[in-house]
Short mmCIF file of C-alpha atoms in Angstrom, two decimals:
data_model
loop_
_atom_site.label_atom_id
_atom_site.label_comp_id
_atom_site.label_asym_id
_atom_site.label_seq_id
_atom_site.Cartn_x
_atom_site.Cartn_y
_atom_site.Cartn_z
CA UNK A 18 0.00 0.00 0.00
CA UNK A 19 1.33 3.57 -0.60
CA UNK A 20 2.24 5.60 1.84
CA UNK A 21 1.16 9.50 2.03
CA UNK A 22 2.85 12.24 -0.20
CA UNK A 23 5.30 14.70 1.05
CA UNK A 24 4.69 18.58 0.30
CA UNK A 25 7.10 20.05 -2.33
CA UNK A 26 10.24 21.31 -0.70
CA UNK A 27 10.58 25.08 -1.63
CA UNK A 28 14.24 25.04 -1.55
CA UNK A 29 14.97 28.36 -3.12
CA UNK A 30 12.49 30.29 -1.50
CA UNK A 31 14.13 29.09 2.12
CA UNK A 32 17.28 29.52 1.01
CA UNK A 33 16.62 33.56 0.68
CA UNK A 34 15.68 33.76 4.45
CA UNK A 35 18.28 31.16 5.53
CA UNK A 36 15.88 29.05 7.16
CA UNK A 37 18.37 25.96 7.83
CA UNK A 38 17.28 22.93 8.10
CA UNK A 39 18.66 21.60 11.83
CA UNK A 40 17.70 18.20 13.96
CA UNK A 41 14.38 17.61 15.19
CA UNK A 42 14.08 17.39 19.42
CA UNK A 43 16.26 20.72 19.07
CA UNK A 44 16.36 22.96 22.34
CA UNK A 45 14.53 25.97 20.37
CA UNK A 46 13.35 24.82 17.63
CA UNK A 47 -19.50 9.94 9.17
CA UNK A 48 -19.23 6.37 10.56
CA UNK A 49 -20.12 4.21 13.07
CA UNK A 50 -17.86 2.91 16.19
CA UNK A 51 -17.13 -0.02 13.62
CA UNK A 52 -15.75 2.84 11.37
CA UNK A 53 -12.95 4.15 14.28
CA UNK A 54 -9.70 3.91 13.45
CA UNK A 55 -7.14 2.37 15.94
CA UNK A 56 -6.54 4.77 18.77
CA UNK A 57 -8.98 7.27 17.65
CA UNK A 58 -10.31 8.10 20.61
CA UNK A 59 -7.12 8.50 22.59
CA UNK A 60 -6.28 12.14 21.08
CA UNK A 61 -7.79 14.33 18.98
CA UNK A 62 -6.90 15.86 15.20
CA UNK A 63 -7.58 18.98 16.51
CA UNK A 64 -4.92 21.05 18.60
CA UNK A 65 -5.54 23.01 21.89
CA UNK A 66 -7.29 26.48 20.77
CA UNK A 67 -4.35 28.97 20.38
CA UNK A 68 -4.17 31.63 22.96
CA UNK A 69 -2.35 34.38 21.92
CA UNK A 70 -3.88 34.67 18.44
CA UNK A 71 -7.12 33.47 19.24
CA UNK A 72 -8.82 37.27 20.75
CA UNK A 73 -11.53 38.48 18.58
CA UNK A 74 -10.83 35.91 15.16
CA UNK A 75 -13.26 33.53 13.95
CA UNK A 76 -11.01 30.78 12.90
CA UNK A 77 -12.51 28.27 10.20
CA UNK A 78 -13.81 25.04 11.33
CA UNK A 79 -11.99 21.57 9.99
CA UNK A 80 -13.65 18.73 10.46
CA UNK A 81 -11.87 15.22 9.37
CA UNK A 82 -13.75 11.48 8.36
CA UNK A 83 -13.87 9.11 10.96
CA UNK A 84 -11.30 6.90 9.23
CA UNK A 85 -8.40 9.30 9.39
CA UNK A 86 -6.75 11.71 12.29
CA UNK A 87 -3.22 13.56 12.93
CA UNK A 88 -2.07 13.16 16.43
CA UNK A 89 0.12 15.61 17.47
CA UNK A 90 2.39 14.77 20.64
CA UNK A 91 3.47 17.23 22.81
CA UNK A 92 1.28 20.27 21.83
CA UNK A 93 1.99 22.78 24.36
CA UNK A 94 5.36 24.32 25.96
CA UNK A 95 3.92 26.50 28.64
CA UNK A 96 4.84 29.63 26.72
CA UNK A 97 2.06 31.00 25.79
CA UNK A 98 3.75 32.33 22.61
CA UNK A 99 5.31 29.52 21.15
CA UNK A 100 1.55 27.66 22.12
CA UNK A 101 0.19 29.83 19.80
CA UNK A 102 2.70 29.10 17.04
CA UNK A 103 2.52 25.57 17.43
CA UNK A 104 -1.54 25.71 17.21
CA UNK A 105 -1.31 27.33 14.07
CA UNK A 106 1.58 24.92 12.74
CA UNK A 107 -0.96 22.15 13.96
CA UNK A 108 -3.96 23.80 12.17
CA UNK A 109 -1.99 24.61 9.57
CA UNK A 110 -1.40 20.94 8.98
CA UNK A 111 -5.22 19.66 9.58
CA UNK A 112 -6.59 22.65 6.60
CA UNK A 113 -4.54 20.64 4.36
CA UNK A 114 -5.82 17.31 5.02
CA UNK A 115 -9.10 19.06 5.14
CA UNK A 116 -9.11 20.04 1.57
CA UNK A 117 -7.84 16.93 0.69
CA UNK A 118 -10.95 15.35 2.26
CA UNK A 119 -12.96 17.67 0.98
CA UNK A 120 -11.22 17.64 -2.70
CA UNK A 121 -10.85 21.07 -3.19
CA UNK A 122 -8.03 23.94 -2.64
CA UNK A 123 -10.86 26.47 -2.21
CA UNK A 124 -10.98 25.77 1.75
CA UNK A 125 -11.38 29.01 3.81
CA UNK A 126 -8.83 27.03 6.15
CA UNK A 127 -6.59 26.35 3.97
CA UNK A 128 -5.63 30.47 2.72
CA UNK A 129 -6.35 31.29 6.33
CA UNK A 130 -3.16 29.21 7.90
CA UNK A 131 -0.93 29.25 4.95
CA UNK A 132 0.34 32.45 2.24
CA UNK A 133 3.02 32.69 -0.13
CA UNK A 134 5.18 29.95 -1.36
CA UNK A 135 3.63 27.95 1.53
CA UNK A 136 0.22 28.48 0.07
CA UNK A 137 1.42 27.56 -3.68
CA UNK A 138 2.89 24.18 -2.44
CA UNK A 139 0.11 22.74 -0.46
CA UNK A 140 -2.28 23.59 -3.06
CA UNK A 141 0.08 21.66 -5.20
CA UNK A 142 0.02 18.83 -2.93
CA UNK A 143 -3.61 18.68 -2.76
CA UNK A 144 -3.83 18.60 -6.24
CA UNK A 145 -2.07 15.97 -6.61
CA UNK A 146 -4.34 13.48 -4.28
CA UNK A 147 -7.20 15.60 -6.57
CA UNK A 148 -5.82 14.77 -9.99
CA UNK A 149 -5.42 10.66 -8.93
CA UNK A 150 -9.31 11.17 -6.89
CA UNK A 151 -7.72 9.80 -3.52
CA UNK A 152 -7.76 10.23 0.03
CA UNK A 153 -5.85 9.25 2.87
CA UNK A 154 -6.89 6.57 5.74
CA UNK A 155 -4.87 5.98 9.22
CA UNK A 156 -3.28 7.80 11.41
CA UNK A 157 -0.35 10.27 10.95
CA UNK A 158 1.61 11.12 13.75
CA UNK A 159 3.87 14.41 14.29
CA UNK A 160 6.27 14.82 17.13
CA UNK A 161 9.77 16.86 18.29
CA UNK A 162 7.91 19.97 17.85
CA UNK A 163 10.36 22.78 18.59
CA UNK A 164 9.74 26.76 18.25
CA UNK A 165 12.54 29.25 18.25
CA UNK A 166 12.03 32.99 16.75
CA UNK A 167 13.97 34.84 14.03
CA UNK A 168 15.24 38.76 15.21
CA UNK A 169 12.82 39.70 12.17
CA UNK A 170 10.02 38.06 14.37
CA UNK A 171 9.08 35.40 12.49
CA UNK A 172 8.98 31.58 13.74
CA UNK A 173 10.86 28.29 12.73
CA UNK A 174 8.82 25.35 13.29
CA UNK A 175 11.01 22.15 12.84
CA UNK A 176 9.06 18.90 13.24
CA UNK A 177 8.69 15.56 12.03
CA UNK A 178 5.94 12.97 11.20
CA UNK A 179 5.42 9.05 11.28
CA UNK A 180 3.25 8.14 8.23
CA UNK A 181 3.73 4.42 9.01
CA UNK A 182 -0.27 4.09 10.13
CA UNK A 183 -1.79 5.91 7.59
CA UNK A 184 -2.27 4.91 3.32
CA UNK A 185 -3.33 6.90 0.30
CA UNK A 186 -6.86 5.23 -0.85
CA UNK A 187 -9.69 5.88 -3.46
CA UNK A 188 -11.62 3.82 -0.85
CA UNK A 189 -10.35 4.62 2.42
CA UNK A 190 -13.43 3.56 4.58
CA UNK A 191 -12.51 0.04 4.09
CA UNK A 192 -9.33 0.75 3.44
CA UNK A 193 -6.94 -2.16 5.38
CA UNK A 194 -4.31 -0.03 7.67
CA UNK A 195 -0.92 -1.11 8.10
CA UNK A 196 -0.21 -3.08 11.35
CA UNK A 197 3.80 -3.56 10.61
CA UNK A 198 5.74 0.17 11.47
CA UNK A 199 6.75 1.42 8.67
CA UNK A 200 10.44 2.11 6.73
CA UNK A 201 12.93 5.20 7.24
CA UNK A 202 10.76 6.77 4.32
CA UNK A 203 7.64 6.39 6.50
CA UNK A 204 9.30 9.32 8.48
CA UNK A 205 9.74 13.06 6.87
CA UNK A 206 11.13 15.93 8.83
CA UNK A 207 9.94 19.52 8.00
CA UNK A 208 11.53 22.80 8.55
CA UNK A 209 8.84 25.62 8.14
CA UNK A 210 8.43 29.41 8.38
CA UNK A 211 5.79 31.67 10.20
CA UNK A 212 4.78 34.92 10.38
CA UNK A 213 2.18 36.57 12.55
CA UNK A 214 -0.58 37.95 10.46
CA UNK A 215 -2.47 41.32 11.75
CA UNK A 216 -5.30 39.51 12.84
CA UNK A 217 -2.36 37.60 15.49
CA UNK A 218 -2.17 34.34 13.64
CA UNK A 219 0.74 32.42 12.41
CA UNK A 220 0.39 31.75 8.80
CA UNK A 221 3.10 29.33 7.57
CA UNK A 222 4.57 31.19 4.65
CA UNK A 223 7.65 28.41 3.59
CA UNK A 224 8.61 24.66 4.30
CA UNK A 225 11.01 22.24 3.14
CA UNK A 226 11.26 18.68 3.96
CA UNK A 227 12.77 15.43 3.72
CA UNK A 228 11.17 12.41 3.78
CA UNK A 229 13.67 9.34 5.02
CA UNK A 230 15.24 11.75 8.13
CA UNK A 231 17.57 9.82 10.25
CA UNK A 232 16.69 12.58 12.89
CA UNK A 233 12.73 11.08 12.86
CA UNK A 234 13.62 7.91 12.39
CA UNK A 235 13.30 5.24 15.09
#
C-alpha cells in the first residue's frame, strides 16, 4: 500500500531567508464505532485552541472522516507564545488534510493558515491526491515539535511525522491499515516558516522537507 505524499520542498524560496534545516528534538526549535480507526479516541486531530492569536478571530472550522486523524504529541510548551505558534503549525497541517478530504483547494482554512510559497505548495500537494481522486486513511503522527524565533520576528517550526499508520486510498473507509511500522521513508522531517498575520495568527509562509530523516527515524 502507498504511503502518504510529502509537500514540495521550496528550496529556493528558504534559502533567501536562511531558514536551515537543523535536527528535530532541538532545544529551540461519518461512521459508526465499527468505522474508528485504531486509537482514535485517545487524542484528537484537533490542537488546543491557540491563545495568543485566538482574541476576537473567527477561525474556520476543519472537520476530518472518521477513518483518518493527525495526532500531534506534545502540543503545548507553557509559553504561551510559542503555544500559539505551534496551534497554528498544527492547524496549519489539519486545513490541508481538510481540503484533501474535501477535494478542493478552495478551503477558507486552507488560505487562512498558509500564504506565499507555503500556500502555492500545499495547493500543489492537494492537487495531486485531486488529480489521482484519492484520500488518505490511518493515522499520521507528528512529534519533536520545537519553536525558536527569528530577530525579524518570524517563527521556525522544525518537526517531524510518522506516516507508518496511515495509506493513500480511493476507498479509504474500508481501506486495510498497516499493522507492521513502517520504513525510514515512513518518516519526513519539515523545517517551516511563520509569520504573525495582523489579525495575530501564524500563517506558515515556507517549508522544506525530507522524507527518510535519520533525525525522525526510530
Amino acid at each position: 500500500m502507498r504511503r502518504r505524499r510529502t509537500l514540495p520542498a521550496t528550496l529556493a524560496a528558504l534559502a533567501a531567508t536562511s531558514l536551515l534545516l537543523t535536527a528535530c528534538g532541538s532545544d529551540d526549535g461519518g461512521g459508526g464505532d465499527d468505522d474508528k480507526i485504531k486509537g482514535a479516541d485517545d487524542a484528537s486531530s484537533a490542537p488546543p485552541s491557540p491563545k495568543e492569536s485566538e482574541k476576537g478571530v473567527e477561525r474556520p472550522e476543519i472537520d476530518f472522516p472518521s477513518y483518518a486523524k493527525n495526532e500531534f504529541e506534545g502540543p503545548t510548551t507553557g509559553d504561551p507564545k510559542k503555544d500559539a505558534v505551534l496551534a497554528d503549525n498544527a492547524e496549519r497541517i489539519n486545513s490541508i488534510d481538510d481540503a484533501i478530504f474535501k477535494g478542493t483547494t478552495d478551503t477558507e482554512a486552507l488560505s487562512f493558515y498558509s500564504t506565499g510559497e507555503a500556500l502555492v505548495s500545499a495547493k500543489e500537494f492537494i492537487d495531486g491526491y485531486i488529480e489521482a481522486n484519492d484520500k488518505w486513511a490511518g493515522v499520521t503522527r507528528y512529534f519533536d515539535r520545537t519553536v525558536s524565533f527569528r530577530d525579524d520576528g518570524a517563527a521556525v517550526v522544525i518537526y517531524c511525522s510518522d506516516e507508518s499508520g496511515s495509506v493513500i486510498s480511493q476507498n479509504p473507509e474500508s481501506e486495510k491499515l498497516p499493522d507492521e511500522p513502517g520504513s525510514a521513508r515512513a518518516y519526513v522531517l519539515y523545517n517551516t516558516r511563520l509569520e504573525q498575520n495582523e489579525d495575530g495568527v501564524w500563517q506558515t509562509t515556507n517549508v522544506i522537507s525530507k522524507r527518510g530523516a535519520e533525525q525522525c527515524a526510530p
